[in-house]
Amino acid sequence: MDFSWIAAYWPLLLTGARQTLVLLVLSVSLGFILAIGLAFAQVSGGRIARLSARSFCTFFRGTPLLIQLWLLYYGVGSLLPMVPGLRQSFLWPVLREGFFFAVVSFTLNYAAYEAEVLRGALLAVPKGELEAARAFGMGRFTLVRRIWLPRAIRIALPTIAGEIVMQLKATPLAFTVTVMDLYAVAYKVRQDTLLVYEPLLVVTIFYLILTAMIARAFRLIEAQVPVRR
């Protein structure tokens, strides 16, 4: 095993790790917000809202993430330069990068999966708690903010942790649209040095450490907020 290459590539490794973390944090944060809306649309929305939310979740959960990413990058991305004035706008430096399409694709995919998790958790909240809140005089928004959504999130915490780990393991797909994440750095090291196993071992250790940290953080959160029966 030869790890001498790390001395020359460590700045690039740090950059790749940062890209991976930023992609994970942005897609999970934005996707979770979108998932809340999709979950409530399925549970308590009107007919059109329910149908739209279910169709969204079915599409993004039923098709591979790689295909979604390529459809956005090679499909929508190839059409953007044709939009009049877009190349001269302040948005172009962002829209021309593969990182933008990776964030959008990962966000939509995560939102679809998380929406189903939250939908089940919202339905699992004891109806007696919601009825008690209504009897106390809480309005719909207050009930959702103070009772329904917090209880649902607590119920879904273990599954949410698992979904975040799955999202982390999906981040190497961003390499296919020119995003210089950690896996892309490992690929470059392999091309430059002809070393195969060593760069992949470094990436593996990074993912293992990050997965352990996510699992530990959620266990601490679960211990601080016990489930009320």
PDB file of N, CA, C and O in Angstrom, residues 65-82 95-98 100-102 105 173-179:
ATOM      1  N   LEU A  65     -31.780   7.816  -9.449  1.00  0.00           N
ATOM      2  CA  LEU A  65     -31.254   9.164  -9.227  1.00  0.00           C
ATOM      3  C   LEU A  65     -30.295   9.577 -10.333  1.00  0.00           C
ATOM      4  O   LEU A  65     -30.271  10.738 -10.751  1.00  0.00           O
ATOM      5  N   LEU A  66     -29.507   8.635 -10.822  1.00  0.00           N
ATOM      6  CA  LEU A  66     -28.557   8.955 -11.884  1.00  0.00           C
ATOM      7  C   LEU A  66     -29.270   9.452 -13.132  1.00  0.00           C
ATOM      8  O   LEU A  66     -28.834  10.424 -13.766  1.00  0.00           O
ATOM      9  N   ILE A  67     -30.381   8.827 -13.482  1.00  0.00           N
ATOM     10  CA  ILE A  67     -31.140   9.264 -14.657  1.00  0.00           C
ATOM     11  C   ILE A  67     -31.727  10.649 -14.423  1.00  0.00           C
ATOM     12  O   ILE A  67     -31.713  11.501 -15.325  1.00  0.00           O
ATOM     13  N   GLN A  68     -32.251  10.899 -13.227  1.00  0.00           N
ATOM     14  CA  GLN A  68     -32.781  12.226 -12.899  1.00  0.00           C
ATOM     15  C   GLN A  68     -31.696  13.289 -13.027  1.00  0.00           C
ATOM     16  O   GLN A  68     -31.922  14.377 -13.577  1.00  0.00           O
ATOM     17  N   LEU A  69     -30.521  12.962 -12.523  1.00  0.00           N
ATOM     18  CA  LEU A  69     -29.401  13.902 -12.590  1.00  0.00           C
ATOM     19  C   LEU A  69     -29.006  14.192 -14.026  1.00  0.00           C
ATOM     20  O   LEU A  69     -28.792  15.355 -14.406  1.00  0.00           O
ATOM     21  N   TRP A  70     -28.927  13.167 -14.844  1.00  0.00           N
ATOM     22  CA  TRP A  70     -28.553  13.369 -16.243  1.00  0.00           C
ATOM     23  C   TRP A  70     -29.626  14.092 -17.038  1.00  0.00           C
ATOM     24  O   TRP A  70     -29.315  14.880 -17.940  1.00  0.00           O
ATOM     25  N   LEU A  71     -30.893  13.812 -16.717  1.00  0.00           N
ATOM     26  CA  LEU A  71     -31.972  14.526 -17.406  1.00  0.00           C
ATOM     27  C   LEU A  71     -31.888  16.020 -17.136  1.00  0.00           C
ATOM     28  O   LEU A  71     -32.124  16.846 -18.037  1.00  0.00           O
ATOM     29  N   LEU A  72     -31.565  16.378 -15.899  1.00  0.00           N
ATOM     30  CA  LEU A  72     -31.441  17.789 -15.557  1.00  0.00           C
ATOM     31  C   LEU A  72     -30.206  18.409 -16.192  1.00  0.00           C
ATOM     32  O   LEU A  72     -30.269  19.477 -16.807  1.00  0.00           O
ATOM     33  N   TYR A  73     -29.066  17.731 -16.054  1.00  0.00           N
ATOM     34  CA  TYR A  73     -27.798  18.309 -16.506  1.00  0.00           C
ATOM     35  C   TYR A  73     -27.682  18.342 -18.027  1.00  0.00           C
ATOM     36  O   TYR A  73     -27.360  19.383 -18.617  1.00  0.00           O
ATOM     37  N   TYR A  74     -27.948  17.207 -18.643  1.00  0.00           N
ATOM     38  CA  TYR A  74     -27.796  17.132 -20.101  1.00  0.00           C
ATOM     39  C   TYR A  74     -29.051  17.560 -20.852  1.00  0.00           C
ATOM     40  O   TYR A  74     -28.983  17.897 -22.033  1.00  0.00           O
ATOM     41  N   GLY A  75     -30.201  17.527 -20.167  1.00  0.00           N
ATOM     42  CA  GLY A  75     -31.444  17.955 -20.793  1.00  0.00           C
ATOM     43  C   GLY A  75     -31.724  19.424 -20.556  1.00  0.00           C
ATOM     44  O   GLY A  75     -31.543  20.268 -21.445  1.00  0.00           O
ATOM     45  N   VAL A  76     -32.143  19.755 -19.330  1.00  0.00           N
ATOM     46  CA  VAL A  76     -32.438  21.160 -18.998  1.00  0.00           C
ATOM     47  C   VAL A  76     -31.198  22.026 -19.143  1.00  0.00           C
ATOM     48  O   VAL A  76     -31.261  23.148 -19.649  1.00  0.00           O
ATOM     49  N   GLY A  77     -30.050  21.488 -18.714  1.00  0.00           N
ATOM     50  CA  GLY A  77     -28.813  22.268 -18.783  1.00  0.00           C
ATOM     51  C   GLY A  77     -28.436  22.676 -20.195  1.00  0.00           C
ATOM     52  O   GLY A  77     -27.880  23.758 -20.414  1.00  0.00           O
ATOM     53  N   SER A  78     -28.738  21.822 -21.164  1.00  0.00           N
ATOM     54  CA  SER A  78     -28.415  22.143 -22.561  1.00  0.00           C
ATOM     55  C   SER A  78     -29.363  23.184 -23.150  1.00  0.00           C
ATOM     56  O   SER A  78     -29.043  23.828 -24.167  1.00  0.00           O
ATOM     57  N   LEU A  79     -30.536  23.366 -22.514  1.00  0.00           N
ATOM     58  CA  LEU A  79     -31.507  24.341 -23.013  1.00  0.00           C
ATOM     59  C   LEU A  79     -31.307  25.727 -22.415  1.00  0.00           C
ATOM     60  O   LEU A  79     -31.725  26.726 -23.001  1.00  0.00           O
ATOM     61  N   LEU A  80     -30.684  25.788 -21.256  1.00  0.00           N
ATOM     62  CA  LEU A  80     -30.530  27.072 -20.574  1.00  0.00           C
ATOM     63  C   LEU A  80     -29.771  28.117 -21.396  1.00  0.00           C
ATOM     64  O   LEU A  80     -30.153  29.296 -21.388  1.00  0.00           O
ATOM     65  N   PRO A  81     -28.685  27.742 -22.107  1.00  0.00           N
ATOM     66  CA  PRO A  81     -27.988  28.762 -22.903  1.00  0.00           C
ATOM     67  C   PRO A  81     -28.854  29.406 -23.973  1.00  0.00           C
ATOM     68  O   PRO A  81     -28.514  30.477 -24.491  1.00  0.00           O
ATOM     69  N   MET A  82     -29.964  28.760 -24.334  1.00  0.00           N
ATOM     70  CA  MET A  82     -30.841  29.316 -25.361  1.00  0.00           C
ATOM     71  C   MET A  82     -31.791  30.372 -24.814  1.00  0.00           C
ATOM     72  O   MET A  82     -32.466  31.060 -25.581  1.00  0.00           O
ATOM     73  N   LEU A  95     -25.729  28.699 -12.775  1.00  0.00           N
ATOM     74  CA  LEU A  95     -26.503  27.763 -13.589  1.00  0.00           C
ATOM     75  C   LEU A  95     -25.645  26.954 -14.552  1.00  0.00           C
ATOM     76  O   LEU A  95     -26.073  25.887 -15.012  1.00  0.00           O
ATOM     77  N   ARG A  96     -24.460  27.423 -14.867  1.00  0.00           N
ATOM     78  CA  ARG A  96     -23.624  26.685 -15.821  1.00  0.00           C
ATOM     79  C   ARG A  96     -22.823  25.572 -15.157  1.00  0.00           C
ATOM     80  O   ARG A  96     -22.197  24.755 -15.828  1.00  0.00           O
ATOM     81  N   GLU A  97     -22.816  25.546 -13.825  1.00  0.00           N
ATOM     82  CA  GLU A  97     -22.031  24.547 -13.098  1.00  0.00           C
ATOM     83  C   GLU A  97     -22.832  23.270 -12.837  1.00  0.00           C
ATOM     84  O   GLU A  97     -24.023  23.315 -12.558  1.00  0.00           O
ATOM     85  N   GLY A  98     -22.151  22.149 -12.899  1.00  0.00           N
ATOM     86  CA  GLY A  98     -22.793  20.881 -12.605  1.00  0.00           C
ATOM     87  C   GLY A  98     -23.248  20.790 -11.159  1.00  0.00           C
ATOM     88  O   GLY A  98     -24.200  20.059 -10.858  1.00  0.00           O
ATOM     89  N   PHE A 100     -24.841  22.944  -9.395  1.00  0.00           N
ATOM     90  CA  PHE A 100     -26.213  23.427  -9.287  1.00  0.00           C
ATOM     91  C   PHE A 100     -27.210  22.323  -9.623  1.00  0.00           C
ATOM     92  O   PHE A 100     -28.184  22.091  -8.888  1.00  0.00           O
ATOM     93  N   PHE A 101     -26.974  21.619 -10.713  1.00  0.00           N
ATOM     94  CA  PHE A 101     -27.889  20.556 -11.129  1.00  0.00           C
ATOM     95  C   PHE A 101     -27.836  19.380 -10.158  1.00  0.00           C
ATOM     96  O   PHE A 101     -28.852  18.700  -9.939  1.00  0.00           O
ATOM     97  N   ALA A 102     -26.668  19.129  -9.583  1.00  0.00           N
ATOM     98  CA  ALA A 102     -26.559  18.067  -8.590  1.00  0.00           C
ATOM     99  C   ALA A 102     -27.388  18.401  -7.355  1.00  0.00           C
ATOM    100  O   ALA A 102     -28.105  17.548  -6.824  1.00  0.00           O
ATOM    101  N   SER A 105     -31.158  18.067  -8.280  1.00  0.00           N
ATOM    102  CA  SER A 105     -31.544  16.668  -8.454  1.00  0.00           C
ATOM    103  C   SER A 105     -31.564  15.927  -7.118  1.00  0.00           C
ATOM    104  O   SER A 105     -32.521  15.216  -6.796  1.00  0.00           O
ATOM    105  N   LEU A 173     -22.419  10.173  -7.147  1.00  0.00           N
ATOM    106  CA  LEU A 173     -23.018  10.303  -8.480  1.00  0.00           C
ATOM    107  C   LEU A 173     -22.798  11.685  -9.067  1.00  0.00           C
ATOM    108  O   LEU A 173     -22.837  11.862 -10.288  1.00  0.00           O
ATOM    109  N   ALA A 174     -22.575  12.688  -8.207  1.00  0.00           N
ATOM    110  CA  ALA A 174     -22.344  14.048  -8.693  1.00  0.00           C
ATOM    111  C   ALA A 174     -21.086  14.127  -9.551  1.00  0.00           C
ATOM    112  O   ALA A 174     -20.946  15.024 -10.386  1.00  0.00           O
ATOM    113  N   PHE A 175     -20.187  13.188  -9.363  1.00  0.00           N
ATOM    114  CA  PHE A 175     -18.968  13.119 -10.164  1.00  0.00           C
ATOM    115  C   PHE A 175     -19.281  13.015 -11.649  1.00  0.00           C
ATOM    116  O   PHE A 175     -18.527  13.510 -12.496  1.00  0.00           O
ATOM    117  N   THR A 176     -20.421  12.408 -11.984  1.00  0.00           N
ATOM    118  CA  THR A 176     -20.773  12.195 -13.389  1.00  0.00           C
ATOM    119  C   THR A 176     -21.182  13.475 -14.100  1.00  0.00           C
ATOM    120  O   THR A 176     -21.310  13.473 -15.322  1.00  0.00           O
ATOM    121  N   VAL A 177     -21.396  14.561 -13.345  1.00  0.00           N
ATOM    122  CA  VAL A 177     -21.742  15.846 -13.975  1.00  0.00           C
ATOM    123  C   VAL A 177     -20.695  16.900 -13.604  1.00  0.00           C
ATOM    124  O   VAL A 177     -21.005  18.060 -13.378  1.00  0.00           O
ATOM    125  N   THR A 178     -19.445  16.460 -13.551  1.00  0.00           N
ATOM    126  CA  THR A 178     -18.261  17.317 -13.400  1.00  0.00           C
ATOM    127  C   THR A 178     -18.133  17.976 -12.031  1.00  0.00           C
ATOM    128  O   THR A 178     -17.384  18.945 -11.891  1.00  0.00           O
ATOM    129  N   VAL A 179     -18.827  17.481 -11.018  1.00  0.00           N
ATOM    130  CA  VAL A 179     -18.663  18.018  -9.674  1.00  0.00           C
ATOM    131  C   VAL A 179     -17.422  17.391  -9.052  1.00  0.00           C
ATOM    132  O   VAL A 179     -17.285  16.166  -9.025  1.00  0.00           O
TER     133      VAL A 179
END
